[in-house]
XYZ file of C-alpha atoms in Angstrom:
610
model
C 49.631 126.038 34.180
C 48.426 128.402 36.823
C 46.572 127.238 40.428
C 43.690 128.093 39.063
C 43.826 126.058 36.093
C 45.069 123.263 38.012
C 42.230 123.364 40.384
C 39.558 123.121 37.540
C 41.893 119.506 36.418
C 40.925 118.094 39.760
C 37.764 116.015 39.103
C 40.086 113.931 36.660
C 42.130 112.414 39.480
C 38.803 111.282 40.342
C 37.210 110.496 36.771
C 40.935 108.626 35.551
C 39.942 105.201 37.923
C 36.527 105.737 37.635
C 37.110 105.347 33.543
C 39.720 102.522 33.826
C 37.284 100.433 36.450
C 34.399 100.771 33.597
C 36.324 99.778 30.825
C 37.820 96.497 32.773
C 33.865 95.784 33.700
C 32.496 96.307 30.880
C 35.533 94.817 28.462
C 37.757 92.805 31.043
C 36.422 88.954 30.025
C 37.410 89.776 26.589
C 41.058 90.584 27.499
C 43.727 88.618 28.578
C 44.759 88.744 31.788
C 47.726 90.375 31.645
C 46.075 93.417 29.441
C 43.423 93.908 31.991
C 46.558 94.116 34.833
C 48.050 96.367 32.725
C 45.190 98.249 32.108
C 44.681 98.850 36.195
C 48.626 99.311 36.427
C 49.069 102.076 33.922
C 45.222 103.715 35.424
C 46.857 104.333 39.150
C 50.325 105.234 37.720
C 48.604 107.861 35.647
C 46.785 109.036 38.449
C 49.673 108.648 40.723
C 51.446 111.038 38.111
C 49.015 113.755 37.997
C 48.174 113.618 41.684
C 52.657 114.432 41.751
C 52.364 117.107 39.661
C 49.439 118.370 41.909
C 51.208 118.199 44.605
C 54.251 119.626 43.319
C 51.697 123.155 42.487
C 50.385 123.227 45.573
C 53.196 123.908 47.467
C 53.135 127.282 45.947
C 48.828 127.590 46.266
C 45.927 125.538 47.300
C 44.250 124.047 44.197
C 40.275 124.988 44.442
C 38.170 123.548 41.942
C 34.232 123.808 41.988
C 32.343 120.939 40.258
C 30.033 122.147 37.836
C 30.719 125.489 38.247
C 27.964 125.391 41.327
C 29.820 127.577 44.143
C 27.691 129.143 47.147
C 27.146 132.732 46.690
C 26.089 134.053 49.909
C 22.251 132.821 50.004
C 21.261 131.112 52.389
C 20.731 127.263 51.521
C 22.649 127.528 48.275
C 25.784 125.216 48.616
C 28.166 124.671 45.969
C 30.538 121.020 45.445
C 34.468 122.021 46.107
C 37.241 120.270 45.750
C 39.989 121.150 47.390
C 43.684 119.862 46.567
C 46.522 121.216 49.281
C 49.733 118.763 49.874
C 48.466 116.640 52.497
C 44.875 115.465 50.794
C 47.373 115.302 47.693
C 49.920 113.406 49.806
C 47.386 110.781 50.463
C 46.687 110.431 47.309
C 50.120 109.483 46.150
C 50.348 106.841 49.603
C 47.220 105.320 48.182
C 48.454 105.421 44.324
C 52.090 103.746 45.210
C 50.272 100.652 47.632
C 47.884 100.311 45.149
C 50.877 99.808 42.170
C 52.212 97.719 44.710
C 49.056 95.353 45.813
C 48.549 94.758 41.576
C 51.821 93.440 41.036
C 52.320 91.078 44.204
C 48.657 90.012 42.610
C 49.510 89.013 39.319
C 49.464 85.441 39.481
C 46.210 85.987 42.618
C 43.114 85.273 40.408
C 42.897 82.765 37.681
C 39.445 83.086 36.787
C 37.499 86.484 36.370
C 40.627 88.929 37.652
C 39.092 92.069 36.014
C 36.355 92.234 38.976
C 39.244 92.518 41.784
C 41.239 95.234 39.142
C 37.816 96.902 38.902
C 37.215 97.083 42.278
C 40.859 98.319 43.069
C 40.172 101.327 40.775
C 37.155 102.040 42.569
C 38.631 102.177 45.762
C 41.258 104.191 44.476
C 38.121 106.952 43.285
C 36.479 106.519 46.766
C 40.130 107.345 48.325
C 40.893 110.658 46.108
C 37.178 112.131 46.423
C 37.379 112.013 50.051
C 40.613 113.072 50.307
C 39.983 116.259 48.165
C 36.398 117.122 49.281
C 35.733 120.612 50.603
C 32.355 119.974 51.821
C 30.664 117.100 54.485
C 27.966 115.952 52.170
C 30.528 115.468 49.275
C 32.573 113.480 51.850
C 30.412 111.118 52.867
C 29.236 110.532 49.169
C 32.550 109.264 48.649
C 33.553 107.843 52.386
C 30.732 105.344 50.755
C 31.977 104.615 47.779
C 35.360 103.797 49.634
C 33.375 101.467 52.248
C 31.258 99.450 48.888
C 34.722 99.067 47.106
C 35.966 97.529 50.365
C 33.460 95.661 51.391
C 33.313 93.731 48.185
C 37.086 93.456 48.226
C 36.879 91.898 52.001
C 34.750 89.264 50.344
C 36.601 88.683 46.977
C 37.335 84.732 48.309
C 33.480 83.994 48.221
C 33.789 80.338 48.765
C 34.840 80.669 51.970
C 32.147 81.696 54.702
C 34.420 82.881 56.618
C 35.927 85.794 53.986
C 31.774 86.686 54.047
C 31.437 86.867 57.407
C 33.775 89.572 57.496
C 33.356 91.294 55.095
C 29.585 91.358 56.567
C 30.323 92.431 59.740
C 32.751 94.995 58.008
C 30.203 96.117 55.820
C 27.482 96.592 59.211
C 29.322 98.270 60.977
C 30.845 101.242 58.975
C 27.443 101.504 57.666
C 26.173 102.297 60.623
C 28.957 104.678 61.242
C 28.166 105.993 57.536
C 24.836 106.542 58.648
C 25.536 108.307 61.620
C 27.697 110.779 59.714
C 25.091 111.395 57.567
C 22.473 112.176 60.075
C 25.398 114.681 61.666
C 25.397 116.245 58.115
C 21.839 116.769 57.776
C 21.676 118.245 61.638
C 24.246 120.659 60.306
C 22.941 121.382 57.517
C 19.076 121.994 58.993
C 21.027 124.758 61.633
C 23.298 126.581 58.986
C 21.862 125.938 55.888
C 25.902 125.213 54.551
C 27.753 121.964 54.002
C 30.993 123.607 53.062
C 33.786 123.230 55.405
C 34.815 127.414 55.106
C 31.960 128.501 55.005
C 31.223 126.363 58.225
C 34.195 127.383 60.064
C 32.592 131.240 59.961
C 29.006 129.984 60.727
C 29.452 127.213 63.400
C 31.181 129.451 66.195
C 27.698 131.503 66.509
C 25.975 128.043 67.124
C 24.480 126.674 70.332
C 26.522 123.887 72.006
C 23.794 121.266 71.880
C 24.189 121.637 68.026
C 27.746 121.750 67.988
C 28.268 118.581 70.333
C 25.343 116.103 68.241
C 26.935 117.626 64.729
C 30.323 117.352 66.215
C 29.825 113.964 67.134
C 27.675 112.393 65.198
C 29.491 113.971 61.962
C 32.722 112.313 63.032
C 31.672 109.171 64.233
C 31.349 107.470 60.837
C 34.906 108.322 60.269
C 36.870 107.501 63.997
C 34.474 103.997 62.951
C 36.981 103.852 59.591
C 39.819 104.071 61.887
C 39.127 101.787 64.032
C 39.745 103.704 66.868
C 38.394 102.384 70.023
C 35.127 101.277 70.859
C 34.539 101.457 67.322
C 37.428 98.903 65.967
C 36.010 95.954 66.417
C 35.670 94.901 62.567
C 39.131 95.524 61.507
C 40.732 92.258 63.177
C 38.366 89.980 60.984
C 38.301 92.036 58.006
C 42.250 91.942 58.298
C 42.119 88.091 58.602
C 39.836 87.455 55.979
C 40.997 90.010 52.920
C 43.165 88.902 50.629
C 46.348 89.723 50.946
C 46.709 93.139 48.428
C 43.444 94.381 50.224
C 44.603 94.600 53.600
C 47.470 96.294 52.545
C 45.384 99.371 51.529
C 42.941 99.062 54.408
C 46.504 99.260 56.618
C 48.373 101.397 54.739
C 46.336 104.319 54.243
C 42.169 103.314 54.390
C 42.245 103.597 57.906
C 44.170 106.582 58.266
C 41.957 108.272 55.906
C 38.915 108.138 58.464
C 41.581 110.535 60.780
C 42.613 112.674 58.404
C 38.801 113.108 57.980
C 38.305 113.698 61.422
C 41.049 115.853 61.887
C 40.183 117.789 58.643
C 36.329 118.278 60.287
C 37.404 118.972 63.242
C 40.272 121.605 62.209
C 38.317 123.867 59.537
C 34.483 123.493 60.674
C 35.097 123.805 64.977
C 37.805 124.050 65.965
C 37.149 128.009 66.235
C 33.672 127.015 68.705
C 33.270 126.562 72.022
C 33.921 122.538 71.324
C 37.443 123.001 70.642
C 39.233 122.092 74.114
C 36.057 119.509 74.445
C 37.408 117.948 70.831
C 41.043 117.726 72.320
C 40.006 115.728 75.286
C 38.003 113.425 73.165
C 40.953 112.877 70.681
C 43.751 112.519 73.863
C 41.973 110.171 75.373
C 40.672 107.988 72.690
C 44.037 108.258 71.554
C 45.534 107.125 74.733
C 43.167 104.045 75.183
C 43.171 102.700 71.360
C 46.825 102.545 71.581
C 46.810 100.799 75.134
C 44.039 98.413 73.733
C 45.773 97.613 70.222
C 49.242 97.112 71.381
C 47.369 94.632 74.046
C 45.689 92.605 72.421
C 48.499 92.439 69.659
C 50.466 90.531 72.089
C 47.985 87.868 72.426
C 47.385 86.880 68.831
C 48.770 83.759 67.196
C 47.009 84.254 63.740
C 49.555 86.681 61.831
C 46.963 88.818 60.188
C 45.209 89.404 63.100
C 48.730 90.383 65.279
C 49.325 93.118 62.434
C 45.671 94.438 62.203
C 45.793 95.058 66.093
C 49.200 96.896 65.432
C 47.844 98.803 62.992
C 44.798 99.819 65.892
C 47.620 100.386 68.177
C 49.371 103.085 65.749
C 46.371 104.906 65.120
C 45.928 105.695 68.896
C 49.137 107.245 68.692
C 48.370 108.822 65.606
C 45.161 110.477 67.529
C 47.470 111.176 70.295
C 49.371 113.243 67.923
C 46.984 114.891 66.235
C 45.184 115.875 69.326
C 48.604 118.374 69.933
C 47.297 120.376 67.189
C 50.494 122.114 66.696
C 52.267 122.044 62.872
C 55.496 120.800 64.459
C 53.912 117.433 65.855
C 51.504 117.186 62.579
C 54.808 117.010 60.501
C 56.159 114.358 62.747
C 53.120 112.511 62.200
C 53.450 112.865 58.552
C 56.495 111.025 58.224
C 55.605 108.374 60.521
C 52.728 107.771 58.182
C 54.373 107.542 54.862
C 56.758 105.464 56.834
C 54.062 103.401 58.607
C 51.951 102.423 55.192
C 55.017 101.884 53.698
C 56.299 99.226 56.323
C 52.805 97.657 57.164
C 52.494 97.180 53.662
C 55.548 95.078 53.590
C 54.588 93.213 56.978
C 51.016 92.294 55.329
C 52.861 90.831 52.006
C 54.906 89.024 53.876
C 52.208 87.373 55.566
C 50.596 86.508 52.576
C 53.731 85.041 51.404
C 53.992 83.070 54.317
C 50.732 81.874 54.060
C 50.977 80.903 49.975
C 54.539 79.081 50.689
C 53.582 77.357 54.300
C 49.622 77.516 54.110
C 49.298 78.730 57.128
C 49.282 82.459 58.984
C 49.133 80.488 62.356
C 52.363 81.175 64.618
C 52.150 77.417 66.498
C 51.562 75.860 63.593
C 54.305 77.188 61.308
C 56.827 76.671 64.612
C 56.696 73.446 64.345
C 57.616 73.243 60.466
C 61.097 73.918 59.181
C 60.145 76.986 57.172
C 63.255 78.589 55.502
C 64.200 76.107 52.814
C 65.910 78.867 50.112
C 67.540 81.829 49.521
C 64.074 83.682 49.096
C 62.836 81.673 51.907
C 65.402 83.589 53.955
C 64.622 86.919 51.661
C 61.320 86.353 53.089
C 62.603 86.153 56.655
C 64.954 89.284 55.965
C 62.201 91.757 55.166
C 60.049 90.452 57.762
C 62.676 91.039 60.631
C 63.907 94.747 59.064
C 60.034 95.655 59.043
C 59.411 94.531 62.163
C 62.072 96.537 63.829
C 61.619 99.446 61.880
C 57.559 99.394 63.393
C 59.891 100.054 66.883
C 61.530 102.763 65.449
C 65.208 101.541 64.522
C 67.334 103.952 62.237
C 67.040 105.154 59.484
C 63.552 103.945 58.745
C 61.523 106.975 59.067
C 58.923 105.484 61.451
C 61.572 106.485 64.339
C 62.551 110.144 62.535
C 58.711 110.792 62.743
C 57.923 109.428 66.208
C 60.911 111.465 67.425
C 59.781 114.372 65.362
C 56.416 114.544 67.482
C 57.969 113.367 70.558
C 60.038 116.291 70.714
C 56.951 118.767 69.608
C 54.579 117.181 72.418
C 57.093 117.940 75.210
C 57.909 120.891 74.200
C 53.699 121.408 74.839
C 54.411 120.236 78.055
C 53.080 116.627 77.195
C 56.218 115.151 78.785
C 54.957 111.535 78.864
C 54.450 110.973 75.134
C 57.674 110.155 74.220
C 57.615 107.124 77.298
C 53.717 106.355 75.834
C 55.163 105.596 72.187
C 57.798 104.034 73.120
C 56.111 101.227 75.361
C 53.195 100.945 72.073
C 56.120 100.510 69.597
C 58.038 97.983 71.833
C 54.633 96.221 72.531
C 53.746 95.862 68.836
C 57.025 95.007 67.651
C 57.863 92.622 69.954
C 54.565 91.016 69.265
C 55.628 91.271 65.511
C 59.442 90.138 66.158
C 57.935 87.199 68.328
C 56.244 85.635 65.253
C 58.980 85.861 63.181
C 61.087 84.163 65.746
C 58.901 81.868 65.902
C 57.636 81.443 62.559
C 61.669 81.238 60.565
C 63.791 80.115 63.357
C 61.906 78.204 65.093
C 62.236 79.602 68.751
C 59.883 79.093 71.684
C 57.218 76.372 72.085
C 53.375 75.773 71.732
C 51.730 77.688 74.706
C 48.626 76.034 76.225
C 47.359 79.543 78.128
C 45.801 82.775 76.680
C 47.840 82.972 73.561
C 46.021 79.480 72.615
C 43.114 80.703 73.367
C 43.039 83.372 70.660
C 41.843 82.794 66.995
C 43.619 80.245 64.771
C 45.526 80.911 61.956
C 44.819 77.701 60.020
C 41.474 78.361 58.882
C 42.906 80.860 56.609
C 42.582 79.420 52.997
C 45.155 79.399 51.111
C 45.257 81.967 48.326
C 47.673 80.917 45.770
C 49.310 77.888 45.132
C 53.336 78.791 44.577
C 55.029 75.647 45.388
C 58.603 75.703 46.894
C 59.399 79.137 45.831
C 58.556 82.139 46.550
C 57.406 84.071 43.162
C 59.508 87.178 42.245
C 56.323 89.444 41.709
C 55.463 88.571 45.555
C 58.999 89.517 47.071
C 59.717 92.491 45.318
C 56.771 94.489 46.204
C 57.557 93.611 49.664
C 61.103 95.046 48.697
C 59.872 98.009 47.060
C 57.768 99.045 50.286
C 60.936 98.071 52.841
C 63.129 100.453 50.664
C 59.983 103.367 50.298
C 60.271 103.462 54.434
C 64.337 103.650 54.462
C 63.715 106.391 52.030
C 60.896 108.309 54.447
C 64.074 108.288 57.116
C 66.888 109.535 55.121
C 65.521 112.283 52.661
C 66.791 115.373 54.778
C 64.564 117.351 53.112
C 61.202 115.092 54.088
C 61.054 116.638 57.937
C 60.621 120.650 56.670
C 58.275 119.560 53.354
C 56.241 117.535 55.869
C 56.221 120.349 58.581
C 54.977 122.693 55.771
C 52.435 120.561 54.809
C 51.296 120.552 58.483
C 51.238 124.122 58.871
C 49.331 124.909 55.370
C 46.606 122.289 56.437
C 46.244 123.836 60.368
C 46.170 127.458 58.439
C 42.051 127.652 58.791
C 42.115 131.389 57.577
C 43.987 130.487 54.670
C 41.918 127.589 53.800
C 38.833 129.980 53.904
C 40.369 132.686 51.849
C 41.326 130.304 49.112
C 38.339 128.495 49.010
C 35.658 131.067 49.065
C 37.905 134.454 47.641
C 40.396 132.884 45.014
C 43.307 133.755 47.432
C 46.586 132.173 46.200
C 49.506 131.419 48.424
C 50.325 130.927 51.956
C 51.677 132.302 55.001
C 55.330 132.358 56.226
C 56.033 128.737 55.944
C 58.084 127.084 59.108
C 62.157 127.054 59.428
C 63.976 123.842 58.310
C 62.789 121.490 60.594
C 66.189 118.819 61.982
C 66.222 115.422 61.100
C 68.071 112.627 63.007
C 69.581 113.847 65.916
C 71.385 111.517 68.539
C 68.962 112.240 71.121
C 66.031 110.794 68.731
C 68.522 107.974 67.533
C 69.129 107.185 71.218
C 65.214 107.053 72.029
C 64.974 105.031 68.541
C 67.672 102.389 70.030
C 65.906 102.266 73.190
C 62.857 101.429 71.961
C 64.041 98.719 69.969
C 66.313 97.631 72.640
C 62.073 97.174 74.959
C 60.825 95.174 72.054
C 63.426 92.897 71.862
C 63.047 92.420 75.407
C 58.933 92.147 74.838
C 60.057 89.480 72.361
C 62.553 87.164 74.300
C 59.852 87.801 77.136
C 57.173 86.163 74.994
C 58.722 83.397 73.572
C 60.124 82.099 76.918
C 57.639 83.332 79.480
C 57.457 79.997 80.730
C 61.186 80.032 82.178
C 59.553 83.019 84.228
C 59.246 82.038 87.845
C 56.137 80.606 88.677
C 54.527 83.158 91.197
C 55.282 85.737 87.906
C 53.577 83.835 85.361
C 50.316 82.762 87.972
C 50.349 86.064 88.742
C 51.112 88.651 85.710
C 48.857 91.579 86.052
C 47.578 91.754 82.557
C 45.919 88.026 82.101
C 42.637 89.096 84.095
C 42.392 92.231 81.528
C 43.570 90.109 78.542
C 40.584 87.541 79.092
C 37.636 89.799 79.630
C 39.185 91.505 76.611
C 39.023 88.382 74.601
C 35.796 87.889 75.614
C 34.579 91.607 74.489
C 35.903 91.000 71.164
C 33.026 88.386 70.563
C 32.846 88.403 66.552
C 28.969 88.984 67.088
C 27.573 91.783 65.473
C 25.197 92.771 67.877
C 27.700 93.111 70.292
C 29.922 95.555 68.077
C 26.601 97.732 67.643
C 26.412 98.152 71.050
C 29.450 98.987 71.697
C 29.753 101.508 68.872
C 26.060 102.913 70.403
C 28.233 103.092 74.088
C 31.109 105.229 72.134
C 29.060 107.540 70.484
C 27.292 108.217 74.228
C 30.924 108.727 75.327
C 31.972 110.635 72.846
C 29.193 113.286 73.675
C 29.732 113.454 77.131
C 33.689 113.739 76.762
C 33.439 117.042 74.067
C 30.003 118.450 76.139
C 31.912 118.853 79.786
């Protein structure tokens, strides 16, 4: 099968879930349950097969195909709908296809009555997921950045007798549509001044634009998409949607939903201006954002008690250093950052699992409640434990999991750009997050610590949560070894030798802008000289892994006895007056989060215009 060929097939990585999530609608109360799981399970491995052997061909060319046959030929106003397959919107795909395989089978035993509707709604997600990926033009994007957002929205509110599980997935639902809306306007400005909504063609029409143009199409075109990504002041839904989701849902929106609104921004931002006059304007924004959505997420991580919360505020703090990255714009950095995510999803996945086995066996995701309960009864009780603890660490970086091979992997590219403080920056996030992480599970399985009466009680409690799934004493099989599965995918991102130079490839095919162009709009095939082998472990990166395990273990012992601290230190720690105004900010009232998003987009502007 040629490139071409190949490129023509890609619609049916979108039309494969699309079909299965019909037929489960349409035929799923008719079935038995385990037909309509198998249905969904055999849908997403299919798709997660062809999207391999899609990736596998375009390592050798980009796959273009044009729905339709509409392309643009040249008139003005005459757009065409491309899809465009290279091996990171591929990559993606497969993240999403393998925690999707793994969110159906912890599920199994999740819904007793009417199951087809959260199988359904799984498949669409998965559709919304690949068209965005694979989109070559803004409009086409956003068509399916919506069709994500209704698939999740719905999902967020799957438990409908519980108000709570609506609230969030309300305020969820709010706020990304307003983001959605925003993007769209920024298309249709776009559009109105160039008369094209393809991404090539942009990137030759945009740098003869004014910069008022650039900066409101710029801005308001990515703002929908830094909103699905949480990235600060636009996060503010993704704590309660975390807390309220069941459990398989906020795997995905972890794992690779949120990280999909950056590689949308970075994919914007790379082909359409990166060429104009916004381009060092961009990098500030993205640096700085970057810098402060970290700082804010690792933060407020520390002073969560309800589990699900904790690891939704990790997840914010990894996608500032995600931005971070991706503001270096060089290949080297990118391919770091595309192990740490495969790594990342993999491992969060895991961590979010767990929690909801925690939750099913102890009813509870609160960490002062569960201390004072014996919880580790059983040898999958302390399975349970196990995977927790190895997760946690490997979110600071310990070896071999491939979060630390990717974090050193950009580390080392950033100061070799002269950005000498990043590799000090990710290690204080990591040791921040997974101490926070490591603190709950001392607390949660060993018992360690006590009740705290100051800010930590302050925050949101983890008993409210309902319970999901009644499993007794015992921890079910088709829970645990999901959570396995993941644990073993991220051990896997860290010792494949081969993973740093495919990944460092990928990173330099998708920066290639010229390329991109030629292949989309003149049938070119190939790519430029690809990159040398790029090194895996090396002892300095194992020694900056080790270190930064070595801070969150201190964060942790830190935070579960901060009340043998002397007492001038604890009266007087320097982040409690931040901490409680930041409490305060994060209000759970919609109105608020508007504003704030309103604030960001102002921001935003004035950051990329100076």
């Amino acid at each position: 099968m040629t490139a071409a060929t190949a490129g023509q097939l890609l619609p049916l990585l979108i039309l494969l879930p699309v079909t299965g999530a019909t037929l489960l609608l349409g035929l799923g109360r008719y079935l038995p349950h385990g037909l309509a799981w198998g249905i969904a399970i055999v849908t997403v491995c299919l798709n997660g097969g062809a999207a391999a052997v899609g990736f596998s061909m375009a390592g050798h060319a980009r796959l273009v195909g044009w729905l339709g046959g509409w392309r643009p030929d040249g008139a003005a106003g005459v757009v065409g709908i491309a899809l465009v397959g290279d091996r990171v919107s591929l990559g993606l795909i497969l993240v999403a296809a393998g925690l999707i395989v793994a969110a159906l089978i912890f599920s199994w035993r999740y819904f007793t009555t009417q199951p087809h509707h959260f199988h359904a709604l799984m498949l669409f997600f998965l559709a919304g997921m690949v068209g965005f990926a694979l989109a070559g033009d803004i409009f086409t994007m956003f068509v399916f950045f919506e069709l994500m957002g209704v698939a999740a929205y719905a999902l967020t509110g799957m438990k409908v007798e519980d108000p709570s599980a609506l609230q969030g997935a309300i305020n969820f639902g709010i706020v990304n549509s307003l983001g959605a809306y925003l993007t769209l306007v920024g298309v249709a400005v776009i559009y109105a001044h160039t008369g094209a909504l393809n991404l090539a063609q942009l990137s030759q029409i945009l740098p003869q634009q004014g910069k008022a143009t650039l900066v409101v199409g710029f801005v308001l075109l990515i703002a929908g998409y830094l909103v699905k990504a949480a990235i600060v002041p636009f996060h503010f839904w993704l704590d309660d949607a975390h807390a309220v989701a069941p459990t398989p849902v906020c795997v995905l929106f972890s794992g690779v939903m949120v990280e999909l609104g950056l590689y949308g921004a970075a994919r914007v931002y790379r082909i359409g201006f990166s060429s104009t006059e916004l381009a060092a304007g961009a990098h500030q924004l993205f640096l700085i954002m970057g810098l402060v959505t970290a700082g804010l997420g690792a933060l407020m991580c520390l002073l969560q008690r309800n589990l699900k919360r904790l690891l939704a505020y990790s997840t914010i703090a990894h996608l500032g250093i995600f931005l971070t990255v991706l503001a270096s714009g060089t290949a080297d950095a990118y391919g770091g950052l595309i192990v740490y995510l495969i790594a990342h999803a993999a491992l969060k996945g895991a961590l979010f699992l767990s929690a909801g086995m925690i939750l099913n066996r102890f009813r509870s995701v609160d960490e002062f409640t569960l201390l004072k309960r014996r919880t580790v009864e059983s040898g999958r009780d302390r399975a349970l434990a196990i995977t927790f603890a190895i997760a946690a660490l490997g979110l600071a970086g310990v070896p071999p999991i491939g979060v630390g091979l990717g974090k050193a992997l950009a580390e080392t590219a950033m100061t070799e750009q002269g950005a000498s403080w990043a590799p000090y920056f990710m290690i204080i996030i990591s040791a921040l997050t997974a101490g926070a992480v490591l603190r709950s599970g001392a607390r949660i399985f060993l018992g360690i610590g006590a009740v705290r009466d100051d800010i930590e009680a302050e925050a949101m409690s983890g008993d409210e949560e309902l319970l999901e799934i009644e499993v007794g004493d015992r921890v079910p099989m088709t829970m645990l070894a999901p959570a396995l599965g993941l644990l073993a995918c991220s051990f896997a991102a860290g010792l494949l030798g081969r993973l740093p130079t495919v990944a460092t490839r990928m990173a330099a095919q998708f920066l290639d802008i010229q390329g991109y162009v030629d292949a989309v709009l003149h049938g070119a095939t190939g790519y430029r000289p690809e990159p040398e082998t790029a090194p895996s472990w090396a002892l300095g990166s194992v020694l900056t892994a080790l270190l930064s395990v070595l801070a969150a273990g201190v964060v942790c012992v830190l935070s579960l006895y901060r009340d043998r601290l002397p007492a001038p230190v604890r009266r007087g720690a320097p982040l409690l007056a931040p901490a409680r105004v930041l409490h305060r900010l994060h209000s759970g009232r919609i109105g608020d989060y508007a504003v704030w998003l309103l604030i960001g987009i102002g921001g935003a502007a004035a950051l990329v215009a100076v």
